[in-house]
Tab-separated table of C-alpha atoms in Angstrom:
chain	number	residue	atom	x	y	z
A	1	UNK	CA	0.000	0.000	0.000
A	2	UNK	CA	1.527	3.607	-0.717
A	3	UNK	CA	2.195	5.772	2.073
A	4	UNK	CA	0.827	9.766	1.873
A	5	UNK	CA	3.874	10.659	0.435
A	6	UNK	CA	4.336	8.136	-2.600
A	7	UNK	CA	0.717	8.928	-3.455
A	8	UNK	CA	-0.288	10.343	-7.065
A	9	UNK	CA	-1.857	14.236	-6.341
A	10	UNK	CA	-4.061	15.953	-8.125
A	11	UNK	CA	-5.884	19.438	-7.516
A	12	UNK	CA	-9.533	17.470	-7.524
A	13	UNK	CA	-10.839	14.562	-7.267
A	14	UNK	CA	-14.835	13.881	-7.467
A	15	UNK	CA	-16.545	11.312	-6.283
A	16	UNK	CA	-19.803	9.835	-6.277
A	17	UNK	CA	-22.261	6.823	-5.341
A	18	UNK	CA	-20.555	4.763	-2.760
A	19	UNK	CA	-23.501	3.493	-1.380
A	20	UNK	CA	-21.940	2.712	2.436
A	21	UNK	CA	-24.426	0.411	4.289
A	22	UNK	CA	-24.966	-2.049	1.561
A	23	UNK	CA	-23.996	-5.382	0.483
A	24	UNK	CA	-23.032	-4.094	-3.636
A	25	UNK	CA	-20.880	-1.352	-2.036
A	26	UNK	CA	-17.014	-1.675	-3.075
A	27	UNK	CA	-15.552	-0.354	0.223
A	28	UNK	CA	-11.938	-2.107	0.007
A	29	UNK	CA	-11.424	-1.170	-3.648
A	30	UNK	CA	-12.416	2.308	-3.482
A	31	UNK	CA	-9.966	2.373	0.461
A	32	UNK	CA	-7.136	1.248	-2.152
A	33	UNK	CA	-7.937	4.180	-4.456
A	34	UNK	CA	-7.803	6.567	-1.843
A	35	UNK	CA	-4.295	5.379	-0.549
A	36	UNK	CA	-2.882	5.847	-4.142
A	37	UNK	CA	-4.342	9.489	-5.129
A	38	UNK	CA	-4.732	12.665	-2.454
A	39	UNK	CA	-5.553	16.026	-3.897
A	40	UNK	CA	-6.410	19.175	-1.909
A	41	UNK	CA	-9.953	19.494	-2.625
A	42	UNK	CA	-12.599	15.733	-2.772
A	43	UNK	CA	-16.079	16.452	-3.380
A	44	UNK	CA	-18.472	13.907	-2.707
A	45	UNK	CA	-21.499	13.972	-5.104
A	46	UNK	CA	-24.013	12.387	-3.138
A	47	UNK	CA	-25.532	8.990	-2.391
A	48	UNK	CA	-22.458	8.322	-0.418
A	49	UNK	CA	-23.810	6.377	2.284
A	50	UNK	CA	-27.314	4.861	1.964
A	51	UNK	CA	-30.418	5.625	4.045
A	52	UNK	CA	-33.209	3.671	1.923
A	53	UNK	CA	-31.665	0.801	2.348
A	54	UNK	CA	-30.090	0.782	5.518
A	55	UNK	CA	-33.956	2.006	6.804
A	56	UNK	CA	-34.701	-1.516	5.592
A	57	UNK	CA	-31.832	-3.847	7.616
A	58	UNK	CA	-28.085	-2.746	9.076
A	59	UNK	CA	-25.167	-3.676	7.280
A	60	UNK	CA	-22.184	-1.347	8.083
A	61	UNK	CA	-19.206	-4.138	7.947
A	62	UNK	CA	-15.300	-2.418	9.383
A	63	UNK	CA	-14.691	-1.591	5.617
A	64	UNK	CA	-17.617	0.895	5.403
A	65	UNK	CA	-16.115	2.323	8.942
A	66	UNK	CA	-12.505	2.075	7.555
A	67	UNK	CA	-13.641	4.560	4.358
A	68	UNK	CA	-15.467	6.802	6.617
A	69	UNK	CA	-11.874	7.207	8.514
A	70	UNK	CA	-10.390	7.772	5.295
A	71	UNK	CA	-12.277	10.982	4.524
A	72	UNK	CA	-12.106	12.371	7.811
A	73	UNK	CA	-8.076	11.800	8.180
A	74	UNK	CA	-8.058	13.385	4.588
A	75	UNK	CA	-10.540	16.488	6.043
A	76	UNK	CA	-8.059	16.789	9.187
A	77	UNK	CA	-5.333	16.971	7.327
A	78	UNK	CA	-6.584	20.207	5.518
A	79	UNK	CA	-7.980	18.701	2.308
A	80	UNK	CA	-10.909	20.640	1.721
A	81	UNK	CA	-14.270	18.513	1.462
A	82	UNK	CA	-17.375	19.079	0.294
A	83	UNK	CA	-20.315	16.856	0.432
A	84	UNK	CA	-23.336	17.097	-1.853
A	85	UNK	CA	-26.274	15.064	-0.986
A	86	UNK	CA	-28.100	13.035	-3.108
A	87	UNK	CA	-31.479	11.099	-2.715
A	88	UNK	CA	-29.960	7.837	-1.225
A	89	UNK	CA	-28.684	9.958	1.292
A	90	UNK	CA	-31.167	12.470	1.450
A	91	UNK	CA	-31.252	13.167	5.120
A	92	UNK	CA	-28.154	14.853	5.134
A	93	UNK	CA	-29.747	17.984	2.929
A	94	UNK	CA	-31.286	18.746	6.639
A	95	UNK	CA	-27.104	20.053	7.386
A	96	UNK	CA	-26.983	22.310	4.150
A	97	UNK	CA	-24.624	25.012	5.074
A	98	UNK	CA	-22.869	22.773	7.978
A	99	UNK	CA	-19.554	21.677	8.996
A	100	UNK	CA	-19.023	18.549	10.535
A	101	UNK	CA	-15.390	16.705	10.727
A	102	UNK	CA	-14.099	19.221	8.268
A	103	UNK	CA	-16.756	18.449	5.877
A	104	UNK	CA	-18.668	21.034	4.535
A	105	UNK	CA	-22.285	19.771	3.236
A	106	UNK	CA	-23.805	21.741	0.481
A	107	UNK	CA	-27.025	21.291	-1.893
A	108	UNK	CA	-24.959	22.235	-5.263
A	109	UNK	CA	-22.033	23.688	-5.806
A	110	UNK	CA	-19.714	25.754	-8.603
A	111	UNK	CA	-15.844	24.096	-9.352
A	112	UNK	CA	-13.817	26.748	-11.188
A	113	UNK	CA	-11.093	24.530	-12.731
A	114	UNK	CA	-7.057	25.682	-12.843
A	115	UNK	CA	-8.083	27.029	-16.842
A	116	UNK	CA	-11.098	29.404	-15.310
A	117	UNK	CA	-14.030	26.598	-16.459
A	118	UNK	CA	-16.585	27.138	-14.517
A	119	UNK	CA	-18.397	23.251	-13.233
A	120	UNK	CA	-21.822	22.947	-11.922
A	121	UNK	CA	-21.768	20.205	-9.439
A	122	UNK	CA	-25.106	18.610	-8.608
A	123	UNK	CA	-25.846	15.017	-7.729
A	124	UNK	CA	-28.457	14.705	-10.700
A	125	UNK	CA	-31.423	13.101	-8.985
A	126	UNK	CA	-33.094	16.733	-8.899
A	127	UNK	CA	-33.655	16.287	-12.982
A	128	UNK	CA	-34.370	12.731	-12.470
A	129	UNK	CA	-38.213	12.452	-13.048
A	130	UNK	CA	-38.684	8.887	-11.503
A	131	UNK	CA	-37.044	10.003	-8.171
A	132	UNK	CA	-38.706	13.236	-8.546
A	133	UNK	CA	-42.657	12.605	-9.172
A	134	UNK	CA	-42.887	8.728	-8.391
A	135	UNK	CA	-40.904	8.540	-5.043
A	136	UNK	CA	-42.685	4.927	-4.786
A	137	UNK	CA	-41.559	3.701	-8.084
A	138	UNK	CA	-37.917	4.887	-7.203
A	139	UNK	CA	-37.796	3.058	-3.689
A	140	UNK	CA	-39.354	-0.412	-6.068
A	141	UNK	CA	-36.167	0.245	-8.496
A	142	UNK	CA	-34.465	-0.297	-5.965
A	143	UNK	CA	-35.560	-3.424	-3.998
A	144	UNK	CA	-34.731	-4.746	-7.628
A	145	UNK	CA	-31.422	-3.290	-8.218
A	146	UNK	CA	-30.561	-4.633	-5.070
A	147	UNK	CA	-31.469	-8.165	-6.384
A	148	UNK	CA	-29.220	-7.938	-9.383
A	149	UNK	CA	-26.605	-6.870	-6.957
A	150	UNK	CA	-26.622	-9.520	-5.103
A	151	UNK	CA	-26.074	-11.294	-8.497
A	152	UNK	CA	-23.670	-9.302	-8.878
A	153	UNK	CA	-21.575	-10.484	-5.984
A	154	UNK	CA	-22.118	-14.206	-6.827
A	155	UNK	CA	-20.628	-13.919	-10.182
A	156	UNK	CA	-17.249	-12.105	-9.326
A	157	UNK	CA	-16.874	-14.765	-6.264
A	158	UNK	CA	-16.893	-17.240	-8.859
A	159	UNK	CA	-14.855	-15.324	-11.388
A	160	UNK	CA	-12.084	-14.625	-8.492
A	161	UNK	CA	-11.478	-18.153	-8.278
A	162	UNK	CA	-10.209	-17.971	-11.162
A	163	UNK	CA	-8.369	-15.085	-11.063
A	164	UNK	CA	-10.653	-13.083	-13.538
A	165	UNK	CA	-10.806	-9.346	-12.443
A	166	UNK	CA	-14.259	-7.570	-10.870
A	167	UNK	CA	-16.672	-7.423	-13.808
A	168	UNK	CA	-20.506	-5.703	-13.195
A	169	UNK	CA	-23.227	-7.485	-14.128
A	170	UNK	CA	-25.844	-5.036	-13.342
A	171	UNK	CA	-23.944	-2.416	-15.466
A	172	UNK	CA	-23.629	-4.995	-18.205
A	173	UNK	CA	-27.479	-5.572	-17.998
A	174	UNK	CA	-27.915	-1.596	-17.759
A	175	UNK	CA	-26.765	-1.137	-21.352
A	176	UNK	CA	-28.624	-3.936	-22.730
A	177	UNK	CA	-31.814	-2.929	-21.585
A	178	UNK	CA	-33.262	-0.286	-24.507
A	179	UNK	CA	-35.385	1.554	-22.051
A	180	UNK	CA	-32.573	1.970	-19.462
A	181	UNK	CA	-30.244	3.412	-22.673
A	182	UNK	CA	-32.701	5.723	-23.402
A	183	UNK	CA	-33.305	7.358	-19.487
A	184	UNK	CA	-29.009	7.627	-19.490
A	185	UNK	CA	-29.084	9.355	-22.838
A	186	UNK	CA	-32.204	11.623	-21.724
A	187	UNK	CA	-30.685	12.465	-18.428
A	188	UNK	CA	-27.356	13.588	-19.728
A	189	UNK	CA	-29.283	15.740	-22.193
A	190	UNK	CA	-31.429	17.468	-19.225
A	191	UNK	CA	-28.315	18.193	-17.132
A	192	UNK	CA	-26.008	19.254	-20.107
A	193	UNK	CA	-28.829	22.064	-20.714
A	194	UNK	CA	-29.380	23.135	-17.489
A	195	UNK	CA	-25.505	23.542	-17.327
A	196	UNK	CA	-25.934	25.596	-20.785
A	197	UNK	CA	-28.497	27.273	-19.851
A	198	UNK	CA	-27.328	28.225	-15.976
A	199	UNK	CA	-23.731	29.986	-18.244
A	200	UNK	CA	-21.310	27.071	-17.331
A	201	UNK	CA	-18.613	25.040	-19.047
A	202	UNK	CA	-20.083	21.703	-17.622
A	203	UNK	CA	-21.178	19.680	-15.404
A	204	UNK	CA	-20.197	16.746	-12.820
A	205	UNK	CA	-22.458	14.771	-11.371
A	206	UNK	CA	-23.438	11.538	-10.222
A	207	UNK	CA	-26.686	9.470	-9.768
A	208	UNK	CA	-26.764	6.997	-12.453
A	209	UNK	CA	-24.155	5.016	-11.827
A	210	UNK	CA	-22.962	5.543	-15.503
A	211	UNK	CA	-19.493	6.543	-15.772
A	212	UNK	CA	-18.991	9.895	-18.938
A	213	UNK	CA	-16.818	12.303	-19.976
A	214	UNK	CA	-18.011	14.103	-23.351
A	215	UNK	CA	-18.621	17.188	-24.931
A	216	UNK	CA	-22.450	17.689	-25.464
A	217	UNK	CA	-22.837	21.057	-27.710
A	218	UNK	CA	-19.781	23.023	-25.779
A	219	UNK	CA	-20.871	21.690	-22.752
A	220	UNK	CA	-18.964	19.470	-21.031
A	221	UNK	CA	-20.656	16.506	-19.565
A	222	UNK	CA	-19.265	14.424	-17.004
A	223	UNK	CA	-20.749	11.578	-14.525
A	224	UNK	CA	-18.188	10.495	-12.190
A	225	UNK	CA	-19.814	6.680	-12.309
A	226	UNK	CA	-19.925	4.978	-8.728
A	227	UNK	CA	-18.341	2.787	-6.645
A	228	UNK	CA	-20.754	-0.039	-6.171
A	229	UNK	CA	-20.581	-1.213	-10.672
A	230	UNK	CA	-17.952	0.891	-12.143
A	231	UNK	CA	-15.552	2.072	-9.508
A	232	UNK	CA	-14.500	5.298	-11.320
A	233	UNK	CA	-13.674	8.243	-10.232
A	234	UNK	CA	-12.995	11.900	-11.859
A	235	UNK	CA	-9.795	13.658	-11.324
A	236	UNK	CA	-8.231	17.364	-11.994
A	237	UNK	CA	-4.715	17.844	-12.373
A	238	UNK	CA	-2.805	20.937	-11.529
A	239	UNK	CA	-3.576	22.541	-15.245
A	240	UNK	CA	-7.598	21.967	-15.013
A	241	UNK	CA	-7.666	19.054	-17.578
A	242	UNK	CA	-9.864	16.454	-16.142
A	243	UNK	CA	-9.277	12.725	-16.429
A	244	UNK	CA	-11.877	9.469	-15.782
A	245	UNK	CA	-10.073	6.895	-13.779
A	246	UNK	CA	-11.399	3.232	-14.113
A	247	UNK	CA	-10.055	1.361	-11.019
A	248	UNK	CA	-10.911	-1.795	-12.212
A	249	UNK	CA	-9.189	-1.966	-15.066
A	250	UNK	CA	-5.780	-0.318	-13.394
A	251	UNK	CA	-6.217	-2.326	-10.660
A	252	UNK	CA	-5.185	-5.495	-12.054
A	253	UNK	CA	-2.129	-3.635	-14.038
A	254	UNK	CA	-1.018	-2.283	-10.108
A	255	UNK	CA	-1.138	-5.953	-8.228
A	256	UNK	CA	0.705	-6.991	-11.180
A	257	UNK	CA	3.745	-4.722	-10.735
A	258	UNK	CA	3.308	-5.343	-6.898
A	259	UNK	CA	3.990	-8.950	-7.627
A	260	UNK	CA	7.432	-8.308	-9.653
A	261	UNK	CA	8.330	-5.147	-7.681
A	262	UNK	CA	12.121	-5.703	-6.311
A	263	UNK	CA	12.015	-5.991	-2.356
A	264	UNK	CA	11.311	-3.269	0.217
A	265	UNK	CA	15.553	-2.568	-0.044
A	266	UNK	CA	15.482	-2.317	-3.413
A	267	UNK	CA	12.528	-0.474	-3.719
A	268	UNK	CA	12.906	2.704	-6.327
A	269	UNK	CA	11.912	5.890	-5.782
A	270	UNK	CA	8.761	6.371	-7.782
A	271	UNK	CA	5.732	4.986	-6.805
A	272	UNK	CA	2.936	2.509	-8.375
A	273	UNK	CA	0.949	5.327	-8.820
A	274	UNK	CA	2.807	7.603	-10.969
A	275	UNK	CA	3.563	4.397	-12.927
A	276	UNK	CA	0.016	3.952	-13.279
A	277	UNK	CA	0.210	8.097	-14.530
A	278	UNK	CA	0.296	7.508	-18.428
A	279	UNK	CA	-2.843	4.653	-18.310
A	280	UNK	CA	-4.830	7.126	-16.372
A	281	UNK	CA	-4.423	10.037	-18.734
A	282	UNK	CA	-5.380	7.436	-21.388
A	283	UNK	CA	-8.894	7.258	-19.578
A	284	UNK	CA	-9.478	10.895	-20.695
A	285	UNK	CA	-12.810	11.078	-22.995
């Protein structure tokens, strides 16, 4: 694991969807991510812990605790954080305008990037019809998202036996489905106007669990994913450019070099992360 020091920084990093408190949440992969990249401002784009389900039957194993500790040391440690509530986490929008632990909590939010872009940053589910004007229909989504989840889980405990990487089979099933393709392609519409239309650059958000970085009519649209199916992440470097990092698929690339990396003597200076530097600027859409 790389210490503080050996760790990749960048000026931003945005995050989104962890979904703490249930079973499809990928606590230990996204604690590995955090080891290997600091920067001096996170924001967390909602849905970061979640109430519907944890309403429904307590699972909080160390790993949710251990991320938790993560973001605090970070906040304590003068990394500025700000946390945007979403719906899965809804109860926090009670603390708008609130420190706790460091953290600042905040409804929305503007990013001006190192090249003077201006970012909204929203969670999403305010455009989200379903969420907003059939709150029942949302919470029924869910019960059967969670199902496929736990699918989900099977599979890659099979697939680790052989050694096969972590693969999502609810965001496989996602882009399969033609009615699910056309809410993603709807939604990213709706939010790339209302960042056109509000005088901004772009936007970063979160919600559907659909990782994308693109340019939608001059305005730059970009959903950091999640870390329950994808496991990405959305990064700004010290000149404002903004990369997507896929963690599962630099993951395997990292344990790899950990494996033929010379002992802790013979160690060089640079670390797995800025090794990992030219595949994560290859992630850029």
């Amino acid at each position: 694991m790389l210490t503080r020091a050996s760790a990749s920084r960048y000026r931003t990093l945005f995050i989104s969807d962890i979904h703490l408190g249930t079973r499809g949440c990928q606590a230990e992969m996204l604690l590995d991510f955090l080891h290997h990249f600091e920067a001096e401002r996170i924001y967390l784009i909602g849905d970061i812990f979640d109430g519907w389900r944890l309403r429904r039957g307590w699972h909080w194993p160390q790993a949710h605790n251990d991320v938790i500790e993560a973001i605090l040391h970070k906040a304590h440690a003068g990394v500025q954080i700000i946390y945007i509530p979403g719906n899965h986490d809804e109860v926090a929008r009670n603390y708008i305008g609130t420190h706790f632990g460091g953290i600042e909590v905040r409804l929305t939010d503007e990013h001006m990037a190192a090249d003077k872009r201006r970012f909204l940053i929203t969670h999403g589910d305010q455009f989200d019809i379903v969420v907003k004007n059939a709150d029942w229909l949302a919470h029924l989504g869910d019960r059967a998202y969670k199902f496929v989840l736990g699918l989900n889980t099977t599979v890659n405990r099979i697939r680790r036996l052989w050694g096969g990487q972590y693969w999502s089979l609810s965001n496989w099933a996602k882009q399969q489905v033609k009615q699910a393709v056309n809410f993603i392609g709807e939604y990213e519409s709706v939010l790339a106007e209302e960042a056109r239309r509000s005088g901004y650059d772009g936007i970063i958000c979160g919600h559907i669990h659909k990782a994308e970085m693109r340019d939608m009519d001059g305005v730059l649209y970009i959903n950091t994913g999640d870390w329950v199916e994808s496991c990405t992440a959305v990064v700004e470097d010290q000149c404002g450019q903004l990369h997507m990092i896929d963690w599962t698929s630099l993951t395997p690339r990292r344990q790899q070099e950990d494996k033929t990396r010379p002992t802790s003597s013979q160690v060089p200076p640079e670390s797995v992360a800025a090794r990992l530097a030219p595949a994560v600027a290859n992630q850029d859409h």
